[in-house]
Amino acid sequence: MRIFIESKKQELNAIIIAHYYQLPEIQEIADFVGDSLQMARQAARTEARVIICCGVRFMAESAKILSPEKTVILPDIQAGCPMADMITAEQLRAMKADHPNAAVVCYVNSSAEVKAESDICCTSSNAVNVVRSIPEEQPVIFVPDRNLGSYVESQTGRKMIRWEGCCPIHDVLTLQDIETQKKLHPDAILVVHPECPPAVCRQADAVCSTGGMLQYIKSSTAKEFIIGTEEGFLHTLQQNCPDKQFYLARAGFQCRDMKYISLEKLTRAMDSMAYQIEVAEEIRKRARIVLDRMIAIN
Ligand code: 13P
Ligand code: SF4
């Protein structure tokens, strides 16, 4: 399978980009592995003709919005993001009508239609700076993740109008889980994703996107870490920091959607060129502006 994928990649002039939550074998065969912001940046700058996105639908959509002239393939069309599905463009329009002066910040985990209704997008790695870029006196609508929104509020001291969405995978991490892991590993540093509940984030030594966690852990002198995010990321950490120990904050910390992509499906996708992601041009143009603004902010 690996030989087929490598030769097909040359034939198609394709690049395989993967998220840190992907299966180890997918991360290993990918040309680029990163967090959502790094994947979007890679999709915007690649010279390949075909982008194969090993992640979930909003990531492939973002790649298409940024590189419309390229063929963007998601190896399994079922791979969505339940959080992104928690708000529709219509619901966001209603929220805007209630707060006509507000700037709309949408988390990249959202549909192209929701992005098109927003002013600026963010990922978990630049959400705080994105909100800081909005004039102090202007109200901010933040969608769809209430937990990331709450984390941004804690860092900026700014109250926002938040949508009540959440990641069903991160939102179920509890203080009890943390206590259990801390008892087992008393010297470990706790690092969590901002999609976790606020009470858990408050207990953490660091709250960062997956890319931010990797940087933080690489530069830390500590040897043990409790990780509050999806299990696929442990593979990335073990590859990058073989001298450190990692413990998942709770058993079964797995995003089913991220795991829809397998080597078999990747092979099939490269053979059949399915599933191609399309975004209606009118939506794409508006969403592009919103993503470009996000990419400009670190
Ligand atoms: P990152 O921005 O850290 O890649 O997170 C994306 C995501 O879907 C987290 O659940
Ligand atoms: Fe969506 Fe959560 Fe899966 Fe990330 S981990 S893709 S937010 S469901």
Short mmCIF file of C-alpha atoms and ligand atoms in Angstrom, two decimals:
data_model
loop_
_atom_site.label_atom_id
_atom_site.label_comp_id
_atom_site.label_asym_id
_atom_site.label_seq_id
_atom_site.Cartn_x
_atom_site.Cartn_y
_atom_site.Cartn_z
CA MET A 1 0.00 0.00 0.00
CA ARG A 2 2.81 2.40 0.91
CA ILE A 3 4.56 1.85 -2.44
CA PHE A 4 1.29 2.47 -4.30
CA ILE A 5 0.64 5.67 -2.35
CA GLU A 6 4.17 6.98 -2.96
CA SER A 7 4.07 6.33 -6.71
CA LYS A 8 0.52 7.64 -7.10
CA LYS A 9 1.55 10.79 -5.28
CA GLN A 10 4.23 11.46 -7.92
CA GLU A 11 1.86 10.64 -10.78
CA LEU A 12 -0.85 13.00 -9.47
CA ASN A 13 1.53 15.70 -8.27
CA ALA A 14 -0.22 15.41 -4.92
CA ILE A 15 0.60 16.39 -1.37
CA ILE A 16 -0.78 14.50 1.64
CA ILE A 17 -1.49 16.75 4.60
CA ALA A 18 -2.57 15.23 7.90
CA HIS A 19 -3.75 16.39 11.30
CA TYR A 20 -2.01 15.33 14.51
CA TYR A 21 -5.08 13.26 15.47
CA GLN A 22 -4.66 10.91 12.52
CA LEU A 23 -3.66 7.26 12.92
CA PRO A 24 0.12 6.74 13.29
CA GLU A 25 0.43 5.09 9.85
CA ILE A 26 -1.28 8.11 8.23
CA GLN A 27 0.97 10.59 10.06
CA GLU A 28 3.98 8.58 8.88
CA ILE A 29 3.03 8.55 5.21
CA ALA A 30 1.93 12.21 5.12
CA ASP A 31 4.15 14.91 3.57
CA PHE A 32 3.01 17.35 6.21
CA VAL A 33 1.51 16.83 9.68
CA GLY A 34 0.24 19.77 11.70
CA ASP A 35 -2.54 21.47 13.63
CA SER A 36 -5.48 23.19 11.92
CA LEU A 37 -3.66 26.49 11.38
CA GLN A 38 -0.51 24.82 10.06
CA MET A 39 -2.62 22.66 7.70
CA ALA A 40 -4.45 25.74 6.36
CA ARG A 41 -1.14 27.55 5.82
CA GLN A 42 0.30 24.50 4.04
CA ALA A 43 -2.78 24.22 1.80
CA ALA A 44 -2.48 27.91 0.91
CA ARG A 45 1.18 27.71 -0.12
CA THR A 46 1.59 24.27 -1.69
CA GLU A 47 2.49 24.01 -5.37
CA ALA A 48 1.08 20.49 -5.68
CA ARG A 49 -1.89 20.07 -8.02
CA VAL A 50 -3.84 17.77 -5.69
CA ILE A 51 -4.23 18.15 -1.92
CA ILE A 52 -5.19 14.99 -0.07
CA CYS A 53 -6.50 16.03 3.29
CA CYS A 54 -6.25 13.42 6.04
CA GLY A 55 -8.41 15.10 8.63
CA VAL A 56 -12.06 16.11 8.80
CA ARG A 57 -14.32 17.93 6.37
CA PHE A 58 -13.82 21.49 7.61
CA MET A 59 -10.06 21.06 7.09
CA ALA A 60 -10.55 19.88 3.49
CA GLU A 61 -13.06 22.70 2.90
CA SER A 62 -10.56 25.24 4.20
CA ALA A 63 -7.95 23.84 1.79
CA LYS A 64 -10.41 24.20 -1.12
CA ILE A 65 -11.37 27.75 -0.08
CA LEU A 66 -7.70 28.73 0.00
CA SER A 67 -6.66 26.82 -3.14
CA PRO A 68 -9.71 26.69 -5.41
CA GLU A 69 -7.68 25.80 -8.51
CA LYS A 70 -6.49 22.59 -6.84
CA THR A 71 -8.25 19.28 -6.49
CA VAL A 72 -8.89 18.65 -2.79
CA ILE A 73 -9.67 15.12 -1.69
CA LEU A 74 -11.03 13.87 1.62
CA PRO A 75 -10.50 10.07 1.71
CA ASP A 76 -13.73 9.45 3.66
CA ILE A 77 -16.66 11.83 3.19
CA GLN A 78 -18.10 10.70 6.56
CA ALA A 79 -15.23 12.40 8.38
CA GLY A 80 -16.96 15.49 9.78
CA CYS A 81 -16.73 17.42 13.02
CA PRO A 82 -19.75 17.25 15.35
CA MET A 83 -18.85 20.65 16.79
CA ALA A 84 -18.83 22.25 13.34
CA ASP A 85 -22.35 20.86 12.81
CA MET A 86 -23.64 22.55 15.98
CA ILE A 87 -24.26 25.88 14.24
CA THR A 88 -25.77 26.67 10.85
CA ALA A 89 -25.37 29.83 8.76
CA GLU A 90 -29.03 30.58 9.44
CA GLN A 91 -28.52 30.43 13.21
CA LEU A 92 -25.50 32.70 12.91
CA ARG A 93 -27.48 35.19 10.79
CA ALA A 94 -30.13 35.31 13.54
CA MET A 95 -27.43 35.95 16.15
CA LYS A 96 -25.99 38.76 14.01
CA ALA A 97 -29.43 40.32 13.68
CA ASP A 98 -29.66 40.42 17.50
CA HIS A 99 -26.20 42.05 17.79
CA PRO A 100 -25.79 44.17 14.65
CA ASN A 101 -22.61 45.96 15.82
CA ALA A 102 -20.73 42.83 16.82
CA ALA A 103 -17.71 41.41 15.01
CA VAL A 104 -18.11 37.69 14.33
CA VAL A 105 -15.19 35.40 15.13
CA CYS A 106 -15.70 31.82 14.02
CA TYR A 107 -13.54 28.90 15.03
CA VAL A 108 -12.13 27.13 11.97
CA ASN A 109 -14.11 24.05 13.11
CA SER A 110 -17.15 25.34 11.20
CA SER A 111 -18.78 24.95 7.79
CA ALA A 112 -17.83 27.11 4.79
CA GLU A 113 -21.29 28.72 5.03
CA VAL A 114 -20.71 29.76 8.65
CA LYS A 115 -17.28 31.12 7.75
CA ALA A 116 -18.85 33.14 4.94
CA GLU A 117 -21.14 34.81 7.51
CA SER A 118 -18.21 35.73 9.77
CA ASP A 119 -15.70 38.59 9.91
CA ILE A 120 -12.63 36.62 10.89
CA CYS A 121 -11.78 33.01 11.55
CA CYS A 122 -9.45 31.61 14.23
CA THR A 123 -7.94 28.32 15.27
CA SER A 124 -7.16 27.28 18.82
CA SER A 125 -3.58 28.50 18.32
CA ASN A 126 -4.42 32.10 17.39
CA ALA A 127 -7.91 32.65 18.90
CA VAL A 128 -6.62 34.96 21.66
CA ASN A 129 -4.69 37.15 19.21
CA VAL A 130 -7.59 37.18 16.74
CA VAL A 131 -9.94 38.53 19.43
CA ARG A 132 -7.29 41.04 20.54
CA SER A 133 -7.17 42.31 16.94
CA ILE A 134 -10.79 43.54 17.24
CA PRO A 135 -11.26 47.07 18.63
CA GLU A 136 -11.91 46.99 22.42
CA GLU A 137 -15.22 48.80 22.20
CA GLN A 138 -16.72 46.44 19.61
CA PRO A 139 -18.83 43.51 20.88
CA VAL A 140 -17.64 40.07 19.72
CA ILE A 141 -19.76 37.09 18.73
CA PHE A 142 -17.76 33.87 19.12
CA VAL A 143 -18.94 30.60 17.47
CA PRO A 144 -19.30 27.66 17.81
CA ASP A 145 -17.11 26.47 20.74
CA ARG A 146 -18.20 27.75 24.15
CA ASN A 147 -15.08 26.29 25.82
CA LEU A 148 -12.56 27.91 23.49
CA GLY A 149 -14.64 31.09 23.81
CA SER A 150 -14.42 30.89 27.58
CA TYR A 151 -10.65 30.34 27.43
CA VAL A 152 -10.28 33.40 25.17
CA GLU A 153 -12.35 35.43 27.65
CA SER A 154 -10.04 34.35 30.48
CA GLN A 155 -6.98 35.48 28.51
CA THR A 156 -8.32 38.74 27.09
CA GLY A 157 -10.57 39.81 29.97
CA ARG A 158 -13.22 40.44 27.36
CA LYS A 159 -16.79 39.15 27.65
CA MET A 160 -18.09 37.76 24.36
CA ILE A 161 -21.45 36.63 23.01
CA ARG A 162 -20.80 32.90 22.78
CA TRP A 163 -22.57 30.10 20.96
CA GLU A 164 -23.17 27.01 23.11
CA GLY A 165 -21.38 24.47 20.92
CA CYS A 166 -18.62 22.14 22.09
CA CYS A 167 -16.41 19.26 21.04
CA PRO A 168 -18.09 16.11 22.38
CA ILE A 169 -14.63 14.52 22.75
CA HIS A 170 -12.88 17.26 24.76
CA ASP A 171 -15.95 18.48 26.65
CA VAL A 172 -16.27 15.26 28.67
CA LEU A 173 -12.85 15.54 30.32
CA THR A 174 -13.52 16.00 34.05
CA LEU A 175 -11.65 17.20 37.14
CA GLN A 176 -12.04 13.64 38.41
CA ASP A 177 -10.10 12.32 35.38
CA ILE A 178 -7.35 14.85 36.06
CA GLU A 179 -7.20 13.96 39.74
CA THR A 180 -6.89 10.26 38.89
CA GLN A 181 -4.00 10.90 36.47
CA LYS A 182 -2.25 13.27 38.86
CA LYS A 183 -2.35 10.64 41.62
CA LEU A 184 -0.83 8.10 39.24
CA HIS A 185 1.79 10.54 37.89
CA PRO A 186 2.45 13.18 40.56
CA ASP A 187 5.44 14.73 38.74
CA ALA A 188 3.68 15.08 35.39
CA ILE A 189 2.84 18.45 33.85
CA LEU A 190 -0.80 18.85 32.74
CA VAL A 191 -1.24 20.18 29.19
CA VAL A 192 -4.76 20.49 27.75
CA HIS A 193 -6.51 21.70 24.61
CA PRO A 194 -8.75 24.80 25.02
CA GLU A 195 -11.75 22.76 23.82
CA CYS A 196 -11.71 21.16 27.31
CA PRO A 197 -14.13 22.54 29.94
CA PRO A 198 -13.02 25.76 31.72
CA ALA A 199 -12.64 24.00 35.11
CA VAL A 200 -10.12 21.61 33.55
CA CYS A 201 -8.27 24.43 31.72
CA ARG A 202 -7.90 26.28 35.04
CA GLN A 203 -6.08 23.26 36.53
CA ALA A 204 -3.65 22.96 33.60
CA ASP A 205 -0.02 24.05 33.49
CA ALA A 206 -0.51 24.94 29.82
CA VAL A 207 -3.55 25.34 27.58
CA CYS A 208 -2.64 25.18 23.88
CA SER A 209 -3.56 24.00 20.42
CA THR A 210 -1.94 20.73 19.38
CA GLY A 211 0.83 22.66 17.59
CA GLY A 212 1.32 24.82 20.68
CA MET A 213 1.49 21.71 22.92
CA LEU A 214 4.21 20.21 20.76
CA GLN A 215 6.32 23.36 21.02
CA TYR A 216 5.69 23.68 24.76
CA ILE A 217 6.63 20.05 25.47
CA LYS A 218 9.72 20.13 23.23
CA SER A 219 11.11 23.13 25.06
CA SER A 220 10.13 21.94 28.58
CA THR A 221 12.72 20.34 30.86
CA ALA A 222 9.99 18.19 32.46
CA LYS A 223 9.99 14.48 31.62
CA GLU A 224 6.36 13.48 32.15
CA PHE A 225 3.15 14.98 30.78
CA ILE A 226 -0.57 14.32 31.14
CA ILE A 227 -2.14 15.13 27.78
CA GLY A 228 -5.68 16.49 27.54
CA THR A 229 -6.41 15.95 23.89
CA GLU A 230 -7.10 13.27 21.27
CA GLU A 231 -5.03 10.07 21.52
CA GLY A 232 -3.53 10.32 18.00
CA PHE A 233 -1.44 13.21 19.23
CA LEU A 234 0.49 10.90 21.55
CA HIS A 235 2.12 9.36 18.49
CA THR A 236 3.33 12.80 17.35
CA LEU A 237 4.70 13.48 20.83
CA GLN A 238 6.47 10.13 21.12
CA GLN A 239 8.08 10.62 17.69
CA ASN A 240 9.26 14.14 18.52
CA CYS A 241 10.22 13.62 22.18
CA PRO A 242 11.34 10.00 22.61
CA ASP A 243 12.96 10.78 25.99
CA LYS A 244 9.65 11.94 27.56
CA GLN A 245 6.64 10.05 28.94
CA PHE A 246 3.06 10.85 27.98
CA TYR A 247 -0.17 9.84 29.68
CA LEU A 248 -3.60 10.37 28.14
CA ALA A 249 -5.82 12.40 30.50
CA ARG A 250 -8.64 9.88 30.15
CA ALA A 251 -9.11 6.48 28.53
CA GLY A 252 -10.98 6.54 25.20
CA PHE A 253 -10.00 10.10 24.28
CA GLN A 254 -10.70 9.43 20.62
CA CYS A 255 -12.34 11.41 17.81
CA ARG A 256 -14.22 8.85 15.73
CA ASP A 257 -14.33 11.19 12.74
CA MET A 258 -10.56 11.61 12.64
CA LYS A 259 -10.23 7.83 12.70
CA TYR A 260 -12.37 7.31 9.58
CA ILE A 261 -9.21 7.84 7.50
CA SER A 262 -7.16 4.66 7.09
CA LEU A 263 -4.37 3.57 4.74
CA GLU A 264 -6.93 1.53 2.77
CA LYS A 265 -9.19 4.56 2.30
CA LEU A 266 -6.24 6.75 1.39
CA THR A 267 -5.20 4.21 -1.27
CA ARG A 268 -8.75 4.02 -2.62
CA ALA A 269 -9.04 7.81 -2.68
CA MET A 270 -5.84 8.20 -4.68
CA ASP A 271 -6.99 5.57 -7.11
CA SER A 272 -10.54 6.88 -7.62
CA MET A 273 -9.92 10.60 -6.93
CA ALA A 274 -12.86 10.59 -4.51
CA TYR A 275 -14.16 12.38 -2.52
CA GLN A 276 -13.54 15.73 -4.17
CA ILE A 277 -14.46 18.73 -2.03
CA GLU A 278 -16.33 21.58 -3.69
CA VAL A 279 -17.45 24.89 -2.23
CA ALA A 280 -19.94 27.13 -4.09
CA GLU A 281 -18.04 30.11 -5.50
CA GLU A 282 -20.21 32.76 -3.82
CA ILE A 283 -19.59 31.15 -0.39
CA ARG A 284 -15.95 30.43 -1.14
CA LYS A 285 -15.09 34.04 -1.97
CA ARG A 286 -16.55 35.34 1.29
CA ALA A 287 -15.05 32.51 3.37
CA ARG A 288 -11.66 33.18 1.73
CA ILE A 289 -11.52 36.72 3.09
CA VAL A 290 -12.32 35.39 6.57
CA LEU A 291 -9.62 32.68 6.37
CA ASP A 292 -7.02 35.07 4.90
CA ARG A 293 -7.55 37.39 7.87
CA MET A 294 -6.96 34.45 10.21
CA ILE A 295 -3.81 33.27 8.41
CA ALA A 296 -2.31 36.74 8.78
CA ILE A 297 -2.51 36.48 12.61
CA ASN A 298 -0.15 34.24 14.61
P1 13P B 1 -5.98 22.13 16.56
O1 13P B 1 -6.30 23.51 16.17
O2 13P B 1 -5.17 22.05 17.81
O3 13P B 1 -5.38 21.40 15.43
O4 13P B 1 -7.33 21.39 16.95
C1 13P B 1 -8.27 21.02 15.99
C2 13P B 1 -9.31 20.20 16.57
O5 13P B 1 -10.20 19.74 15.89
C3 13P B 1 -9.28 19.98 17.99
O6 13P B 1 -10.27 19.09 18.35
FE1 SF4 B 2 -14.27 18.08 15.95
FE2 SF4 B 2 -13.69 17.43 18.45
FE3 SF4 B 2 -13.05 15.76 16.48
FE4 SF4 B 2 -11.71 18.09 16.81
S1 SF4 B 2 -11.76 16.32 18.20
S2 SF4 B 2 -12.49 17.24 14.89
S3 SF4 B 2 -13.41 19.40 17.50
S4 SF4 B 2 -15.12 16.38 17.10
#
